[in-house]
XYZ file of C-alpha atoms in Angstrom:
335
model
C 0.130 0.063 0.133
C 2.857 2.272 0.533
C 4.461 1.813 -2.681
C 1.241 2.432 -4.173
C 0.997 5.881 -2.249
C 4.615 6.867 -3.336
C 4.310 6.186 -6.603
C 1.115 8.275 -6.884
C 2.598 11.178 -4.934
C 5.677 11.065 -7.579
C 3.102 11.133 -10.610
C 1.640 13.980 -8.756
C 4.576 16.339 -8.917
C 5.719 15.207 -12.421
C 2.494 16.117 -13.318
C 1.849 19.551 -11.449
C 5.459 20.397 -12.796
C 4.576 19.678 -16.345
C 1.395 21.775 -15.934
C 3.371 24.662 -14.452
C 5.407 24.853 -17.121
C 2.633 24.756 -20.079
C 0.741 27.348 -17.918
C 4.036 29.671 -17.680
C 4.849 29.538 -21.641
C 0.859 29.848 -22.600
C 0.374 32.792 -20.721
C 3.850 34.413 -21.701
C 2.785 34.019 -25.400
C -0.873 35.196 -25.157
C -1.853 38.329 -27.599
C -0.884 41.582 -25.340
C 0.806 39.540 -22.457
C 1.490 40.729 -19.103
C 3.469 43.704 -20.023
C 0.375 45.278 -22.047
C -1.701 44.644 -19.232
C 0.230 46.219 -16.888
C 0.801 49.418 -18.911
C -2.594 49.433 -20.688
C -2.882 52.902 -22.645
C 0.396 54.099 -21.332
C 2.326 51.788 -23.116
C 5.226 53.490 -25.313
C 8.329 51.452 -26.570
C 10.307 53.192 -23.512
C 7.938 52.094 -21.013
C 7.846 48.051 -22.394
C 11.382 47.960 -22.464
C 11.852 49.566 -19.057
C 9.215 47.052 -17.654
C 10.539 43.605 -19.631
C 13.655 44.188 -17.761
C 12.077 45.094 -14.521
C 10.060 41.781 -14.656
C 12.889 40.005 -16.171
C 11.449 38.843 -19.230
C 14.316 39.614 -21.151
C 16.366 36.446 -19.570
C 16.325 33.254 -21.292
C 12.907 31.297 -20.815
C 14.375 28.465 -18.628
C 15.779 31.357 -16.226
C 12.657 32.972 -15.953
C 10.554 29.207 -15.344
C 12.863 28.846 -12.562
C 12.403 32.162 -10.677
C 8.665 31.535 -11.046
C 9.050 28.042 -9.739
C 10.824 29.721 -6.631
C 8.192 31.757 -6.105
C 5.580 29.584 -6.426
C 7.048 26.989 -4.051
C 7.226 30.025 -1.627
C 3.754 30.818 -2.212
C 4.436 34.195 -3.958
C 2.153 34.670 -6.915
C 2.807 38.724 -7.280
C 0.262 41.147 -6.867
C -3.216 41.445 -8.988
C -2.958 43.774 -11.905
C -6.908 44.863 -11.260
C -6.862 45.400 -7.511
C -2.709 45.420 -6.400
C -3.270 42.893 -3.561
C -1.034 39.907 -3.254
C -2.795 36.971 -5.269
C -2.668 34.618 -2.646
C -4.920 37.027 -0.737
C -7.399 37.489 -3.185
C -7.423 33.996 -4.152
C -7.764 33.200 -0.406
C -11.130 35.056 -0.359
C -12.931 33.581 -2.958
C -11.246 29.776 -2.203
C -13.690 28.790 0.550
C -17.047 29.882 -1.225
C -16.241 27.485 -4.314
C -15.062 24.620 -2.323
C -18.064 25.226 -0.051
C -20.494 25.122 -2.999
C -18.657 22.399 -4.740
C -18.307 20.157 -1.794
C -22.593 20.459 -0.926
C -23.292 19.922 -4.560
C -20.795 16.590 -4.769
C -22.655 15.494 -1.374
C -26.064 16.051 -2.723
C -24.805 14.173 -6.267
C -23.187 11.413 -4.414
C -25.964 10.906 -1.813
C -28.676 10.705 -4.225
C -26.884 9.461 -7.101
C -25.758 5.917 -6.053
C -29.018 4.889 -4.147
C -31.379 5.978 -7.082
C -28.743 4.037 -9.595
C -28.772 0.974 -7.004
C -32.672 0.935 -7.329
C -33.069 1.313 -10.773
C -30.882 -1.188 -11.626
C -32.375 -3.415 -8.920
C -36.125 -2.494 -10.507
C -34.517 -2.513 -13.796
C -37.778 -1.932 -16.612
C -40.334 -0.859 -14.139
C -41.425 2.771 -13.288
C -38.726 3.827 -11.149
C -35.932 2.615 -13.590
C -37.585 4.701 -16.617
C -38.341 7.868 -14.350
C -34.358 7.486 -13.737
C -33.244 7.407 -17.126
C -35.834 10.128 -18.111
C -34.259 12.253 -15.363
C -30.664 11.690 -15.824
C -30.858 12.546 -19.444
C -33.083 15.550 -18.811
C -29.982 16.628 -15.950
C -27.245 16.215 -18.793
C -29.259 17.915 -21.250
C -30.445 21.155 -19.133
C -27.473 23.826 -19.100
C -26.449 25.208 -16.018
C -26.960 28.615 -16.441
C -30.552 28.101 -17.873
C -31.409 25.578 -14.891
C -30.115 28.237 -12.682
C -32.189 31.097 -13.850
C -35.249 28.699 -13.934
C -34.944 27.685 -10.245
C -34.302 31.111 -9.196
C -36.990 32.768 -10.806
C -39.396 29.912 -9.244
C -38.119 29.409 -5.834
C -37.132 32.948 -5.146
C -39.220 34.904 -6.941
C -42.724 33.482 -7.015
C -42.893 30.989 -3.952
C -39.855 32.765 -2.118
C -38.413 29.831 -0.388
C -34.889 30.711 -0.817
C -32.696 33.689 -1.132
C -31.717 35.026 -4.590
C -28.137 35.308 -4.327
C -25.201 35.669 -1.915
C -23.687 33.350 0.923
C -25.374 34.880 3.993
C -28.308 37.546 4.632
C -26.925 41.003 5.647
C -27.261 42.028 9.343
C -26.626 38.164 10.147
C -23.682 37.974 12.664
C -21.025 35.937 11.020
C -17.275 35.848 12.713
C -15.039 34.833 9.788
C -12.515 32.161 10.992
C -12.017 29.979 8.019
C -14.275 31.524 5.405
C -16.306 28.833 5.153
C -18.849 30.009 6.414
C -21.401 26.857 7.557
C -18.158 25.732 9.222
C -17.673 29.553 10.801
C -20.971 29.480 12.468
C -20.309 25.681 13.954
C -16.801 26.989 15.344
C -18.076 30.231 17.114
C -21.165 28.833 17.938
C -23.528 31.427 16.011
C -25.896 28.534 14.497
C -28.125 31.323 13.210
C -25.603 31.783 10.936
C -24.792 28.263 9.936
C -28.457 28.111 9.568
C -28.749 31.159 7.012
C -25.485 30.132 5.243
C -27.086 26.285 4.618
C -30.265 28.451 3.382
C -28.354 30.196 0.710
C -26.259 27.094 -0.273
C -29.468 24.890 -1.249
C -30.383 26.293 -4.695
C -26.714 26.928 -5.935
C -25.484 23.679 -4.784
C -28.716 21.635 -6.245
C -27.966 23.960 -9.244
C -24.249 22.847 -9.519
C -25.274 19.008 -8.571
C -27.448 18.302 -11.582
C -24.902 16.996 -14.433
C -22.760 15.067 -11.401
C -25.870 13.699 -10.310
C -27.490 12.531 -13.472
C -24.009 10.808 -14.421
C -23.672 9.270 -10.799
C -26.982 7.468 -11.289
C -26.217 6.426 -14.959
C -22.612 4.721 -14.236
C -24.189 3.202 -10.882
C -27.285 1.521 -12.253
C -24.716 0.250 -15.357
C -22.293 -1.001 -12.832
C -24.653 -2.582 -10.315
C -26.598 -4.194 -13.261
C -22.939 -5.607 -14.528
C -22.605 -7.251 -11.105
C -25.904 -8.341 -10.688
C -25.282 -11.180 -13.328
C -22.088 -12.395 -11.956
C -22.026 -15.822 -10.614
C -20.913 -14.906 -7.091
C -23.831 -13.086 -6.603
C -26.380 -15.809 -7.703
C -24.214 -17.988 -5.307
C -24.926 -15.725 -2.281
C -28.584 -15.530 -2.844
C -28.523 -19.341 -3.304
C -26.625 -19.655 -0.223
C -29.670 -17.561 1.728
C -27.384 -14.782 3.033
C -29.099 -11.772 4.292
C -30.162 -9.093 1.405
C -28.446 -6.716 3.460
C -24.844 -8.694 3.363
C -25.747 -9.302 -0.412
C -26.127 -5.669 -1.483
C -23.570 -4.304 0.779
C -20.592 -6.863 0.669
C -21.051 -8.487 -2.860
C -23.191 -6.042 -4.999
C -22.172 -2.547 -4.267
C -18.638 -3.028 -3.186
C -18.092 -4.844 -6.395
C -19.921 -2.100 -8.584
C -18.166 0.925 -6.878
C -14.929 1.014 -8.887
C -16.322 2.897 -11.802
C -18.651 4.802 -9.818
C -15.538 6.095 -7.627
C -13.891 7.206 -10.902
C -16.781 9.161 -12.264
C -17.081 10.964 -8.962
C -13.431 11.804 -8.946
C -13.763 13.344 -12.500
C -17.119 15.038 -11.913
C -15.634 16.430 -8.734
C -12.808 18.149 -10.713
C -15.321 19.049 -13.289
C -17.206 20.873 -10.615
C -14.637 24.049 -10.770
C -15.721 24.524 -14.271
C -19.426 24.151 -13.596
C -19.108 26.652 -10.719
C -18.131 29.831 -13.128
C -21.697 29.818 -14.312
C -23.525 28.812 -10.934
C -21.501 31.758 -9.107
C -22.444 34.099 -11.660
C -26.044 33.080 -11.533
C -26.485 33.655 -8.041
C -23.411 36.100 -7.300
C -21.673 33.613 -5.307
C -18.466 35.660 -5.277
C -15.858 32.528 -5.427
C -13.320 31.361 -7.831
C -15.890 31.450 -10.754
C -16.464 34.976 -10.213
C -12.993 35.603 -9.927
C -11.993 33.912 -13.406
C -14.536 35.833 -15.102
C -13.547 39.108 -13.439
C -9.810 38.473 -13.886
C -10.303 37.373 -17.775
C -13.035 40.560 -18.520
C -11.361 43.163 -16.382
C -8.334 43.790 -17.445
C -6.522 40.602 -18.177
C -5.270 39.740 -14.795
C -2.513 37.315 -15.732
C -1.107 36.812 -12.320
C -4.465 35.949 -11.014
C -5.161 33.648 -13.822
C -1.988 32.201 -13.718
C -2.503 31.181 -9.758
C -5.954 30.116 -10.471
C -4.929 27.814 -13.426
C -2.450 25.881 -11.340
C -4.879 25.738 -8.320
C -7.628 24.313 -10.409
C -4.959 21.777 -11.788
C -3.829 20.935 -8.045
C -7.354 20.164 -6.925
C -7.887 18.189 -10.155
C -4.639 16.118 -9.723
C -5.032 15.682 -5.442
C -8.687 14.230 -6.065
C -7.521 12.058 -8.802
C -5.043 10.972 -6.589
C -7.510 10.558 -3.583
C -9.779 8.277 -6.124
C -6.644 6.182 -7.371
C -5.994 5.541 -3.261
C -9.283 4.603 -2.602
C -9.172 1.948 -5.343
C -6.837 0.079 -3.017
C -9.234 0.151 -0.254
C -12.865 -0.966 -2.169
C -10.691 -3.638 -4.057
C -7.734 -5.600 -2.622
C -6.628 -7.023 -5.673
C -5.335 -3.321 -6.793
C -2.816 -3.611 -3.605
C -1.526 -6.826 -5.186
C -0.879 -5.344 -8.574
């Protein structure tokens, strides 16, 4: 098991180094580039030459990349072109909002998707199965931004069940400790703030969860159907084992590998889906920061750090997925 972990960690390091090199080269070859973004309308040949020298862009590309990696490893991503604040602080303010939203969305997707997929497979061809197939097709087909506006119109404008936007209501006492509003309320014993933050989370989290939920239901259904036809399941039933034992130990455990894989992929994909969801609900997380950095003056230092952060999250999630294989299926540890 230790050998598997070490091998996966080495692969993670190599992947991140390759990604950082690609991002570094790509951003410096975009039209305009950081120099034009910094100077704006004041750009003259003299100013450009001075800034290129000050930023070290006149040095060989390998030297630039080496210095860039030194700054990244020390947590220094420079300052935002738009605000002038350190990039780490800018991202630190937005990061908890997106992680909180994505985490709740994935809990909804997994908590509903795996049981629904299992039940649909057990009742193949019946009403529940047909409804699940139709529902998943609908969930995958509807664009997130359209669903977000639709739910927002119905549940906030017409029947007023949920707030229309934001992470917490104005006037609610909320002492920020970690930036995760639900957790902060629990840590500071401000339970009204926790309840209010959860109330604001429900609608955007459900909107973001629709596509992962639909995918997980379909994959779980297909995987369970495959396992149900295996000889060891029929043998367990013939021996008279309890249904709970057959379901947990023989069916679900053997059907989990493809489900866990898709959960890992969908967790990374939630970061891209969060861009649209956050704009609809004015959430103020990384999605909003990405759009503001692109449209608000080509904030290259922030964009560079955001892409690296998204890559890191995606790679770490897939590392955890790979490690979970060894716990679900002992044969992976042997290989």
